[in-house]
PDB file of C-alpha atoms in Angstrom:
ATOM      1  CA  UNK A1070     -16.165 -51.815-160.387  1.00  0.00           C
ATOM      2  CA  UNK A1071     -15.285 -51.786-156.849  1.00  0.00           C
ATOM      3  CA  UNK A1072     -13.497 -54.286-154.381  1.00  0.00           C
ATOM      4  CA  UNK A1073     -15.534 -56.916-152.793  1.00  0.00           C
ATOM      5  CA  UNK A1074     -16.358 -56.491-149.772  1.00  0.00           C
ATOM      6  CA  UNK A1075     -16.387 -59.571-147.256  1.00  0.00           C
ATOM      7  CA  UNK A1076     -16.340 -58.557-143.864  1.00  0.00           C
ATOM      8  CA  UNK A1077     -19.391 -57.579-141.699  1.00  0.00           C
ATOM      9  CA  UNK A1078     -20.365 -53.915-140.261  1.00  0.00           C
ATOM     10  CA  UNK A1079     -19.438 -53.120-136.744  1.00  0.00           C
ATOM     11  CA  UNK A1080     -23.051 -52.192-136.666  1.00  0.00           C
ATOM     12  CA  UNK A1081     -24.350 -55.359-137.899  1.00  0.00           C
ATOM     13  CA  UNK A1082     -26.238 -56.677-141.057  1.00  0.00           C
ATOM     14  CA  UNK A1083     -27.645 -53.940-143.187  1.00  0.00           C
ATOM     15  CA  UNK A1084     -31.903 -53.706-144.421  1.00  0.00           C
ATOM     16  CA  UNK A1085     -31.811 -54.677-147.895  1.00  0.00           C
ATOM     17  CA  UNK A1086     -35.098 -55.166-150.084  1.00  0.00           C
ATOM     18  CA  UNK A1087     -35.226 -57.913-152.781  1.00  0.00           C
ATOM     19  CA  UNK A1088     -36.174 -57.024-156.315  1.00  0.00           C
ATOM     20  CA  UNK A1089     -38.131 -60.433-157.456  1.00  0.00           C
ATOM     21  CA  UNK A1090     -39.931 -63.655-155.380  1.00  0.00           C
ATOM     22  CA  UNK A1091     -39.304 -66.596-157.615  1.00  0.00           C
ATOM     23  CA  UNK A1092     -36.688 -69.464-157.491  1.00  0.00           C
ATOM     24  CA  UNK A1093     -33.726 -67.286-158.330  1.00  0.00           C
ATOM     25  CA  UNK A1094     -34.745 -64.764-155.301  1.00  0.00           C
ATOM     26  CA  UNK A1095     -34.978 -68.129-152.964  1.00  0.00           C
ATOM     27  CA  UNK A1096     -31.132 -68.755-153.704  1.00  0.00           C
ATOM     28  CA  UNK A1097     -30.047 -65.187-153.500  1.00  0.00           C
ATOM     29  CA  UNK A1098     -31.869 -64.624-149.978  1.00  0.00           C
ATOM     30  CA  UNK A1099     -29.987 -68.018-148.866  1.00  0.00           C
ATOM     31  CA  UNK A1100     -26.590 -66.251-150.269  1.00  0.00           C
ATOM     32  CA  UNK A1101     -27.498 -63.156-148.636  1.00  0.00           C
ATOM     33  CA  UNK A1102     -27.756 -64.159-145.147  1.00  0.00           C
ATOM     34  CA  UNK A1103     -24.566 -66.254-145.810  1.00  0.00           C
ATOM     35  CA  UNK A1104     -22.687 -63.523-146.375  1.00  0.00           C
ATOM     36  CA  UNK A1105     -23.936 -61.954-143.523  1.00  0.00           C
ATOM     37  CA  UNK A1106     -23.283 -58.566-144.666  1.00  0.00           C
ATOM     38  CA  UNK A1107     -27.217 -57.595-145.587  1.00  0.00           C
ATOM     39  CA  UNK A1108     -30.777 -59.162-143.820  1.00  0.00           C
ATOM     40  CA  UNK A1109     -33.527 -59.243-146.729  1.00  0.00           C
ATOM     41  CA  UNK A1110     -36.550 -57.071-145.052  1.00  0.00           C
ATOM     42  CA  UNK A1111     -38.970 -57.620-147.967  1.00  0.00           C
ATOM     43  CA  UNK A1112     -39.414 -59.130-151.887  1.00  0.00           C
ATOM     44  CA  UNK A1113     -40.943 -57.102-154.257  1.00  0.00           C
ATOM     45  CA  UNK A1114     -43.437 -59.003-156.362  1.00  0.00           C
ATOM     46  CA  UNK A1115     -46.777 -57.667-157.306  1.00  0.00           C
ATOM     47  CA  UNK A1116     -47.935 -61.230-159.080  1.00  0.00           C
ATOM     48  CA  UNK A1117     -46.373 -63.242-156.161  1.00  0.00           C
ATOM     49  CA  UNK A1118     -48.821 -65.977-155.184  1.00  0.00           C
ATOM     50  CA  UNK A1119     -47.503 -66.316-151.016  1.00  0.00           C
ATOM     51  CA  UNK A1120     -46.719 -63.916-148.294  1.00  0.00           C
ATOM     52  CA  UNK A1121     -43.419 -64.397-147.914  1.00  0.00           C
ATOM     53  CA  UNK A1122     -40.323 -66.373-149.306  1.00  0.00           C
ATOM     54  CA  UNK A1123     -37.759 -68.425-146.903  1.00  0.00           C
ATOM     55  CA  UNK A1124     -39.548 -66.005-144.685  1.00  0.00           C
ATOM     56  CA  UNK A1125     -39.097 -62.521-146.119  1.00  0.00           C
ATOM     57  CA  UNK A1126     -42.344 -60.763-146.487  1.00  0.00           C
ATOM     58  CA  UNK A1127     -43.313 -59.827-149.793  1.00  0.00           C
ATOM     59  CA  UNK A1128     -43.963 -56.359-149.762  1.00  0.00           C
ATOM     60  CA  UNK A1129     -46.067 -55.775-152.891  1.00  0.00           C
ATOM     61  CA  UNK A1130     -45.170 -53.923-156.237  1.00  0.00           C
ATOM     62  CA  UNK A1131     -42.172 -51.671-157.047  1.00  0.00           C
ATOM     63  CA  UNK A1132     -43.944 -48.709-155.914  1.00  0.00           C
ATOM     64  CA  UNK A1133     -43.093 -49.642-152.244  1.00  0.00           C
ATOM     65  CA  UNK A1134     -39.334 -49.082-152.609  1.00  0.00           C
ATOM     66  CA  UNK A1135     -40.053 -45.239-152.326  1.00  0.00           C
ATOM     67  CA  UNK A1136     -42.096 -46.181-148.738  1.00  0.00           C
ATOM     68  CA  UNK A1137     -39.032 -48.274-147.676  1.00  0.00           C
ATOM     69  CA  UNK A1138     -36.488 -45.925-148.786  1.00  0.00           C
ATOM     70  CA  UNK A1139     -38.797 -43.197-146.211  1.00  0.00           C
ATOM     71  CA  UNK A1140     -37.436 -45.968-143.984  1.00  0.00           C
ATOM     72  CA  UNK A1141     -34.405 -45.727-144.483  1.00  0.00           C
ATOM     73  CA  UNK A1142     -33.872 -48.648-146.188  1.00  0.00           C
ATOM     74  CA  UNK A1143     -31.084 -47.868-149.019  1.00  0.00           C
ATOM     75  CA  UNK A1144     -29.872 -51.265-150.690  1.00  0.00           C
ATOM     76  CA  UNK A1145     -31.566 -53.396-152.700  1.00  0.00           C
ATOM     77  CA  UNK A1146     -30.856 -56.702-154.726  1.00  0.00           C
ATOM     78  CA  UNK A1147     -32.106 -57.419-158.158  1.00  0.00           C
ATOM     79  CA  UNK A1148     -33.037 -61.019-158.181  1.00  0.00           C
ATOM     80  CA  UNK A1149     -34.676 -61.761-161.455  1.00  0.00           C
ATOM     81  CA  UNK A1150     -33.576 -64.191-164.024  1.00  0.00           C
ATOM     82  CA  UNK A1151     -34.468 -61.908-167.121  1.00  0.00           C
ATOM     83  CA  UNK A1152     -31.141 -60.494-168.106  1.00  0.00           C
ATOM     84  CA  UNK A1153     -33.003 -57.623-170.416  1.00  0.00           C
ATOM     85  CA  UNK A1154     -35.115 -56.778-167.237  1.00  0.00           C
ATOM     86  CA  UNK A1155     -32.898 -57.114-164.847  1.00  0.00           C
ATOM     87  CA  UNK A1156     -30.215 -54.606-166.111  1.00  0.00           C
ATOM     88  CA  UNK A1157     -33.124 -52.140-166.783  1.00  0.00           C
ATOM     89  CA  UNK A1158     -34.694 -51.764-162.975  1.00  0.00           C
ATOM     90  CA  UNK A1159     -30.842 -52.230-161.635  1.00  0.00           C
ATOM     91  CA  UNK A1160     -30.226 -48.967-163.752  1.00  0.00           C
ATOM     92  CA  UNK A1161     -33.505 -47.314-162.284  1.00  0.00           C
ATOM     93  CA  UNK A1162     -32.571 -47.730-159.062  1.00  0.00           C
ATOM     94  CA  UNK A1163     -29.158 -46.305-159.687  1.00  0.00           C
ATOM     95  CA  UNK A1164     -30.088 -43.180-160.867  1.00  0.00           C
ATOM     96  CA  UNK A1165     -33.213 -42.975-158.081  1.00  0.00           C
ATOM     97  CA  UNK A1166     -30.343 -42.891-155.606  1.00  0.00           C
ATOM     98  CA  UNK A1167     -30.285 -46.840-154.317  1.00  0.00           C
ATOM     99  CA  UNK A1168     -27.300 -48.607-153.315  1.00  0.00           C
ATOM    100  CA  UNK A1169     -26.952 -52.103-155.115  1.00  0.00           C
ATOM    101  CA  UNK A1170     -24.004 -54.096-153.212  1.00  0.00           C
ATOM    102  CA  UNK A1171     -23.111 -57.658-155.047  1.00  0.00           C
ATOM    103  CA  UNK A1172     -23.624 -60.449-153.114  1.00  0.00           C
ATOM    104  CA  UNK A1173     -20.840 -62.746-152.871  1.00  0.00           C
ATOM    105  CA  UNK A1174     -21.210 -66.764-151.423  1.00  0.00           C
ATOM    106  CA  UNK A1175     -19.001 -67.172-148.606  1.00  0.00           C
ATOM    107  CA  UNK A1176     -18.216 -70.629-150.492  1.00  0.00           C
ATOM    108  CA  UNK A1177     -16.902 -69.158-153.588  1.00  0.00           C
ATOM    109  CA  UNK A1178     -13.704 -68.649-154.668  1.00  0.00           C
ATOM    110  CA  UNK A1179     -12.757 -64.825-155.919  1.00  0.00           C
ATOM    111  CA  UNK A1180      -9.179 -63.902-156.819  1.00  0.00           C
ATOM    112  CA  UNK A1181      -8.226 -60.742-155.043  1.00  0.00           C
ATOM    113  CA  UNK A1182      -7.473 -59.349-158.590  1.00  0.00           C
ATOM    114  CA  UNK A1183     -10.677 -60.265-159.887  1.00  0.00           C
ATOM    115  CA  UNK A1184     -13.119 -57.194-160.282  1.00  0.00           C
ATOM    116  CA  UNK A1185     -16.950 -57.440-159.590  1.00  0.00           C
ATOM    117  CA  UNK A1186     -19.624 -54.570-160.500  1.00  0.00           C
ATOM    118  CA  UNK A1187     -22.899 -53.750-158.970  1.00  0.00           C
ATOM    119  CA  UNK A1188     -25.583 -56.108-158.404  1.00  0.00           C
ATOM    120  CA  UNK A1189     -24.052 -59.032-159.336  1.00  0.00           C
ATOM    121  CA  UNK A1190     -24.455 -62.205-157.043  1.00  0.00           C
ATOM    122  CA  UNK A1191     -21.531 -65.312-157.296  1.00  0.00           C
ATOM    123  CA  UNK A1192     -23.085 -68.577-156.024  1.00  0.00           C
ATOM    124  CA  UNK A1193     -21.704 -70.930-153.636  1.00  0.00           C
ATOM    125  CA  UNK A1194     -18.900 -72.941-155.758  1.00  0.00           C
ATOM    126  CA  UNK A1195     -17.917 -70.460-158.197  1.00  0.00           C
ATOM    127  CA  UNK A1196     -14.463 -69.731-158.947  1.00  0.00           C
ATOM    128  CA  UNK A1197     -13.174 -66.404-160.457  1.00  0.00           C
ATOM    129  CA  UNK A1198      -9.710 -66.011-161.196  1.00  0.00           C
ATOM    130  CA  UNK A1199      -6.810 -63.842-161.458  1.00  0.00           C
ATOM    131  CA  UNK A1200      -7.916 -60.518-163.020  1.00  0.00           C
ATOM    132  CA  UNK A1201     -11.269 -61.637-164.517  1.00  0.00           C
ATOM    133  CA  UNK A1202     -14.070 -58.809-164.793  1.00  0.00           C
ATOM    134  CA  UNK A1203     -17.725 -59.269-164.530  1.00  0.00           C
ATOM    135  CA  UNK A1204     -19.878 -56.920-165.360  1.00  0.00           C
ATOM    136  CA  UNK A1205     -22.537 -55.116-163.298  1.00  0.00           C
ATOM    137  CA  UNK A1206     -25.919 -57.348-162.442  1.00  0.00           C
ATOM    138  CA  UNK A1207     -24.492 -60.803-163.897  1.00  0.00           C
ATOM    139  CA  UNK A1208     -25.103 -63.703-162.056  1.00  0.00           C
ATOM    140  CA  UNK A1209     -22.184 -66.409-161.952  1.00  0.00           C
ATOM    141  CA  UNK A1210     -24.309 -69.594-160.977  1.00  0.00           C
ATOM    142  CA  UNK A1211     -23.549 -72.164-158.629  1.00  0.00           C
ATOM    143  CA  UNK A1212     -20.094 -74.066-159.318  1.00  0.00           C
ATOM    144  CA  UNK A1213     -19.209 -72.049-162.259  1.00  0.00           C
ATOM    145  CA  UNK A1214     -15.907 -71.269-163.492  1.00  0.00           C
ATOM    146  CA  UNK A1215     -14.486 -68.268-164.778  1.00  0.00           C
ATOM    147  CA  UNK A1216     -11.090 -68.527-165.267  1.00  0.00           C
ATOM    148  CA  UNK A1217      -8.331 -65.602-165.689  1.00  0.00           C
ATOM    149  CA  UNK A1218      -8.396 -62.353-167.682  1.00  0.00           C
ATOM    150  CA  UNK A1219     -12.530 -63.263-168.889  1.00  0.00           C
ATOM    151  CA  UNK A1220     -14.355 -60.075-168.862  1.00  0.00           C
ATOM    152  CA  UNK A1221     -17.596 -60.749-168.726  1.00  0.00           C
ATOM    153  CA  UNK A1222     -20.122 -57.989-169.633  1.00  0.00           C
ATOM    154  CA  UNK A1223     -23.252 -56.603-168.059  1.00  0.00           C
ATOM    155  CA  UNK A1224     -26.261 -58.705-167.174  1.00  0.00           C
ATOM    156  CA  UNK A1225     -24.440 -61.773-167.695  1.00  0.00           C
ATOM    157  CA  UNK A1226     -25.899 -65.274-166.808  1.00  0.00           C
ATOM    158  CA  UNK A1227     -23.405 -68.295-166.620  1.00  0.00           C
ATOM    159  CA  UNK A1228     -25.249 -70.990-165.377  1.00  0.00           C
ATOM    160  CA  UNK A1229     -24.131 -73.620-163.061  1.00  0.00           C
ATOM    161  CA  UNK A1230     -21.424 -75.809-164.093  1.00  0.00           C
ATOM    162  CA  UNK A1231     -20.576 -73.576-166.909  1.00  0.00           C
ATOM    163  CA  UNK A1232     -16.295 -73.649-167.437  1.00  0.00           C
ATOM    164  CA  UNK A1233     -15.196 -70.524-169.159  1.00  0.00           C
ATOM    165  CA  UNK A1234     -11.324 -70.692-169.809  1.00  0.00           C
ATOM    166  CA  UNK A1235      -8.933 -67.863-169.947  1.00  0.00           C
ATOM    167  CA  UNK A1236      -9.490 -65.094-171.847  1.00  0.00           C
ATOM    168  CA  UNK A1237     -12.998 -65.184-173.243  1.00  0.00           C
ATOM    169  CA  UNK A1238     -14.829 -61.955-173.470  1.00  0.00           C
ATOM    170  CA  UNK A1239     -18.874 -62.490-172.667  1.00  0.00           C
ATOM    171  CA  UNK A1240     -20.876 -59.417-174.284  1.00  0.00           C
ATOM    172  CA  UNK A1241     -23.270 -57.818-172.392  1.00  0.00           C
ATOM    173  CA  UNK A1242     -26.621 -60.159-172.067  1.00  0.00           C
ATOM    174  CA  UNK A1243     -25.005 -62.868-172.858  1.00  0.00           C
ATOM    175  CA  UNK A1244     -26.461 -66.404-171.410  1.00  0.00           C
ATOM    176  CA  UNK A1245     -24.537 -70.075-170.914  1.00  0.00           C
ATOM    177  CA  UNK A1246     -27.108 -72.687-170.546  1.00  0.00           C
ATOM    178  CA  UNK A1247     -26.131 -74.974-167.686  1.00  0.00           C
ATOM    179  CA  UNK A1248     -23.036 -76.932-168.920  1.00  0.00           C
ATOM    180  CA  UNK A1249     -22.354 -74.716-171.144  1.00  0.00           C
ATOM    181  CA  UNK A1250     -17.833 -75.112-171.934  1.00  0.00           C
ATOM    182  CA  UNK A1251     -15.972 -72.032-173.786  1.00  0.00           C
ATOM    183  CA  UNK A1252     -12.334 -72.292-174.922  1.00  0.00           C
ATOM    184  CA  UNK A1253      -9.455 -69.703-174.100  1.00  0.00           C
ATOM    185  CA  UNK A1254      -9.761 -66.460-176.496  1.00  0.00           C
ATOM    186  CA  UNK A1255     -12.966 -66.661-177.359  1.00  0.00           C
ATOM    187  CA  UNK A1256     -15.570 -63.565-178.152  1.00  0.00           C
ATOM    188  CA  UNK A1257     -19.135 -64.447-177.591  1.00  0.00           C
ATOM    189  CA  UNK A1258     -21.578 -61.248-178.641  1.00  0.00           C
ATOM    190  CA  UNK A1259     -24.007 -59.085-176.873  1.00  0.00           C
ATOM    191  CA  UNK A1260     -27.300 -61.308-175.863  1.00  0.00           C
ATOM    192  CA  UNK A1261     -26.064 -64.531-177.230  1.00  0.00           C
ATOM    193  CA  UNK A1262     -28.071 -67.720-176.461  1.00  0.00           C
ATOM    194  CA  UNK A1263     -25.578 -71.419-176.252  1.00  0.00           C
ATOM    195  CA  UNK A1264     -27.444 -73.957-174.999  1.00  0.00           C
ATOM    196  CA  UNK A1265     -27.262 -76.060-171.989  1.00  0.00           C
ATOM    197  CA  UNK A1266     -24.163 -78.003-172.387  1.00  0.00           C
ATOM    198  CA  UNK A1267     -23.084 -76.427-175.784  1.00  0.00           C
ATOM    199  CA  UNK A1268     -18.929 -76.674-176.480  1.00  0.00           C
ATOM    200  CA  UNK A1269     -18.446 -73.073-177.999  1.00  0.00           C
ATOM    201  CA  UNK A1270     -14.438 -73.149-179.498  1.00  0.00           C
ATOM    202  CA  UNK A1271     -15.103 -70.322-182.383  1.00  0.00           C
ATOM    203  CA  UNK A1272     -16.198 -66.856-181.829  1.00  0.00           C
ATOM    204  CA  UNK A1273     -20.179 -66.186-181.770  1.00  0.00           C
ATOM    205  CA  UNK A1274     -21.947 -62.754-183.143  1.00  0.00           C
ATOM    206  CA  UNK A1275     -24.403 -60.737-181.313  1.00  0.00           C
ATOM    207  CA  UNK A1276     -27.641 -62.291-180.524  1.00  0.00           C
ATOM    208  CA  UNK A1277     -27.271 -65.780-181.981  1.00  0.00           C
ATOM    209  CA  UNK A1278     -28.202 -68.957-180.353  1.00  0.00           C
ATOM    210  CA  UNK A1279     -26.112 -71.654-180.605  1.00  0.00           C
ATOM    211  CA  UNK A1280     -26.564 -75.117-179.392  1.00  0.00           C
ATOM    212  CA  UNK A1281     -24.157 -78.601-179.305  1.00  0.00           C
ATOM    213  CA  UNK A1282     -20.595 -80.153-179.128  1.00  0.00           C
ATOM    214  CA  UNK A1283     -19.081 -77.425-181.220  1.00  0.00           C
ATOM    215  CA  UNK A1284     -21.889 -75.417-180.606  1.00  0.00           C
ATOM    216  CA  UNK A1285     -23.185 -74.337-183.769  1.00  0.00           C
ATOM    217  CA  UNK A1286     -26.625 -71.919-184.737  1.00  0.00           C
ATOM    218  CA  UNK A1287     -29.776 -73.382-184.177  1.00  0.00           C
ATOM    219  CA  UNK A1288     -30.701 -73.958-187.269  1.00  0.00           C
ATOM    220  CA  UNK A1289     -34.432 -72.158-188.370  1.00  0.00           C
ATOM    221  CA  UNK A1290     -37.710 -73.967-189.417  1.00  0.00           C
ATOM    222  CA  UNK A1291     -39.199 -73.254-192.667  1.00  0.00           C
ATOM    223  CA  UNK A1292     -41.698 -71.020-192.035  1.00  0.00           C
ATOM    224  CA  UNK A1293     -44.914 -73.753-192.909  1.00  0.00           C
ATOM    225  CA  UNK A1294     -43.286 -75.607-190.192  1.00  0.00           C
ATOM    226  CA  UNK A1295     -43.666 -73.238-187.355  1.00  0.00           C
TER     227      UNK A1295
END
């Protein structure tokens, strides 16, 4: 994980191509251009139903990136909500050679000891404290909380208004449903559901989904019911 970078290039912003055209690519490109570091030059999208989005031209399919990269276009953003997905074309591009940067709202608040991987984008109102880790391509929604020593594992989603305290440990995958509260010390497994609001304040496995104040399994129909 490398040190986030705030300041602007001597030379200007750099071309960077968006992975994605929906609603989460709307609020990345607005990040993006706050930042100031990168200017989106196209969306990739081949089911995308406009021509461009906030005015960034949607380029077609995937199999343009090799045509922009002729370009000279090197970085590239990830915007899709599908953690799964997401952390599978961010590791394409990595090995194809691409740079993905992490884009970082200038109004959120990131501890200098905090550490932030690739492709990962912090929303305007996050906080990240002292020595907290997140994990490459997670997305820290708008006016979350992560408070200090959380480590936070690959492909992350904490939505907005989620409140992690100190000390929890999100595997990788792992989604908070908007709302969503976790207690200090507390382990939450790789590609674990808790629903939107959900008070989690005992450890969760792997790939559960959990749901209410505690947050608890969602418990399964009979199978005549479904």
């Amino acid at each position: 994980m490398g040190r986030i970078v705030r300041e602007r290039s001597a030379s200007g912003p750099a071309p960077l191509i968006v992975i994605g055209a929906g609603g989460h690519a709307k609020v990345v490109i607005e990040a993006i251009r706050a930042q100031g570091l990168f200017e989106p030059v196209g969306c990739t999208d081949p089911n995308a139903g406009g021509a461009r989005v906030l005015g960034v031209e949607i380029i077609g399919g995937d199999d343009q990136l090799d045509v922009m990269r002729a370009d000279g276009v090197r970085h590239i953003f990830v915007a899709l909500g599908d953690g799964r997905l997401r952390m599978k074309i961010g590791a394409a591009l990595l090995q194809k050679g691409f740079v993905l940067p992490s884009v970082i709202h200038p109004a959120a608040t990131i501890s200098p000891s905090a550490r932030i991987g690739r492709g990962v984008v912090v929303m305007a109102g996050a906080v990240i404290n002292a020595e907290a880790s997140i994990g490459d391509f997670a997305i820290v929604n708008t006016l979350a909380s992560i408070d200090h020593d959380c480590v936070l594992g690959a492909g992350v989603h904490v939505a907005p208004r989620t409140a992690l305290a100190g000390c929890v440990q999100l595997g990788e995958g792992v989604f908070l449903g908007i709302g969503a509260v976790v207690k200090p010390n507390i382990k939450i497994g790789d590609h674990a559901v808790v629903g939107a609001g959900g008070v989690v304040v005992r450890d969760l496995p792997p790939g559960i989904e959990a749901v209410g104040v505690p947050a608890k399994p969602r418990s399964k129909k009979p199978s005549s019911e479904r």
